[in-house]
Amino acid sequence: MKGGTPAGEISSAGENIDKLAKDAIEGLENLIKAFDHEDTPYEARPRPEQAPKYSDYEHLARVKEWIVLDMLSENSEE
C-alpha cells in the first residue's frame, strides 16, 4: 500500500507469490546472519536523517548524551 488518494488502494503482488515468499524468507535469514556476528552493531538510529521524532528505544542507547559528548569533544579540538 502507498499513501495518497485514494488511501489504502489495494494492488496485486503479482503472480509469483511463492518467489515473493522465498525472497522474504531469504532476506530475513540474511539479516539474522548479519546480526549474529559480534562486530555487527545494533544501532538505535541507523539512518538519523530518517529517524522519527520520538522512539521508544532511543533513550536506551543514550543517543542524546553521546551527541553532547561528541559536540564537546569537537569544540575542545578547535
C-alpha positions as a Python dict, from the first residue, in 0.01 Angstrom:
ca = {
    (1, 'M'): (0, 0, 0),
    (2, 'K'): (106, 355, -60),
    (3, 'G'): (-11, 682, 85),
    (4, 'G'): (-214, 907, -136),
    (5, 'T'): (-560, 942, -279),
    (6, 'P'): (-745, 716, -253),
    (7, 'A'): (-584, 596, 68),
    (8, 'G'): (-513, 227, 108),
    (9, 'E'): (-560, 132, -255),
    (10, 'I'): (-507, -243, -291),
    (11, 'S'): (-278, -365, -567),
    (12, 'S'): (-168, -708, -683),
    (13, 'A'): (159, -856, -557),
    (14, 'G'): (198, -1031, -890),
    (15, 'E'): (152, -1389, -991),
    (16, 'N'): (464, -1541, -836),
    (17, 'I'): (368, -1544, -467),
    (18, 'D'): (600, -1838, -396),
    (19, 'K'): (902, -1639, -520),
    (20, 'L'): (800, -1336, -312),
    (21, 'A'): (768, -1556, -2),
    (22, 'K'): (1103, -1726, -73),
    (23, 'D'): (1274, -1387, -122),
    (24, 'A'): (1125, -1257, 204),
    (25, 'I'): (1247, -1560, 399),
    (26, 'E'): (1590, -1537, 236),
    (27, 'G'): (1613, -1168, 325),
    (28, 'L'): (1519, -1239, 686),
    (29, 'E'): (1776, -1519, 707),
    (30, 'N'): (2044, -1283, 571),
    (31, 'L'): (1956, -1021, 834),
    (32, 'I'): (1975, -1281, 1109),
    (33, 'K'): (2317, -1395, 982),
    (34, 'A'): (2442, -1035, 968),
    (35, 'F'): (2329, -952, 1321),
    (36, 'D'): (2462, -1284, 1452),
    (37, 'H'): (2818, -1150, 1412),
    (38, 'E'): (2974, -988, 1720),
    (39, 'D'): (3105, -696, 1515),
    (40, 'T'): (2761, -601, 1377),
    (41, 'P'): (2623, -306, 1576),
    (42, 'Y'): (2263, -276, 1685),
    (43, 'E'): (2223, 93, 1607),
    (44, 'A'): (1948, 292, 1779),
    (45, 'R'): (1931, 526, 1480),
    (46, 'P'): (2069, 355, 1168),
    (47, 'R'): (1959, 647, 946),
    (48, 'P'): (1936, 959, 1167),
    (49, 'E'): (1809, 1173, 880),
    (50, 'Q'): (1506, 943, 853),
    (51, 'A'): (1455, 886, 1225),
    (52, 'P'): (1111, 960, 1370),
    (53, 'K'): (1078, 1247, 1617),
    (54, 'Y'): (1019, 1001, 1901),
    (55, 'S'): (1149, 650, 1954),
    (56, 'D'): (1063, 405, 2229),
    (57, 'Y'): (1420, 272, 2222),
    (58, 'E'): (1646, 570, 2153),
    (59, 'H'): (1677, 659, 2522),
    (60, 'L'): (1815, 312, 2591),
    (61, 'A'): (2111, 387, 2366),
    (62, 'R'): (2162, 722, 2541),
    (63, 'V'): (2190, 890, 2199),
    (64, 'K'): (2141, 1244, 2329),
    (65, 'E'): (2422, 1200, 2584),
    (66, 'W'): (2663, 1074, 2320),
    (67, 'I'): (2575, 1360, 2082),
    (68, 'V'): (2655, 1614, 2355),
    (69, 'L'): (2986, 1441, 2429),
    (70, 'D'): (3075, 1439, 2058),
    (71, 'M'): (2996, 1811, 2033),
    (72, 'L'): (3206, 1889, 2341),
    (73, 'S'): (3493, 1683, 2202),
    (74, 'E'): (3479, 1862, 1866),
    (75, 'N'): (3474, 2204, 2035),
    (76, 'S'): (3776, 2121, 2253),
    (77, 'E'): (3978, 2026, 1944),
    (78, 'E'): (3926, 2367, 1780),
}
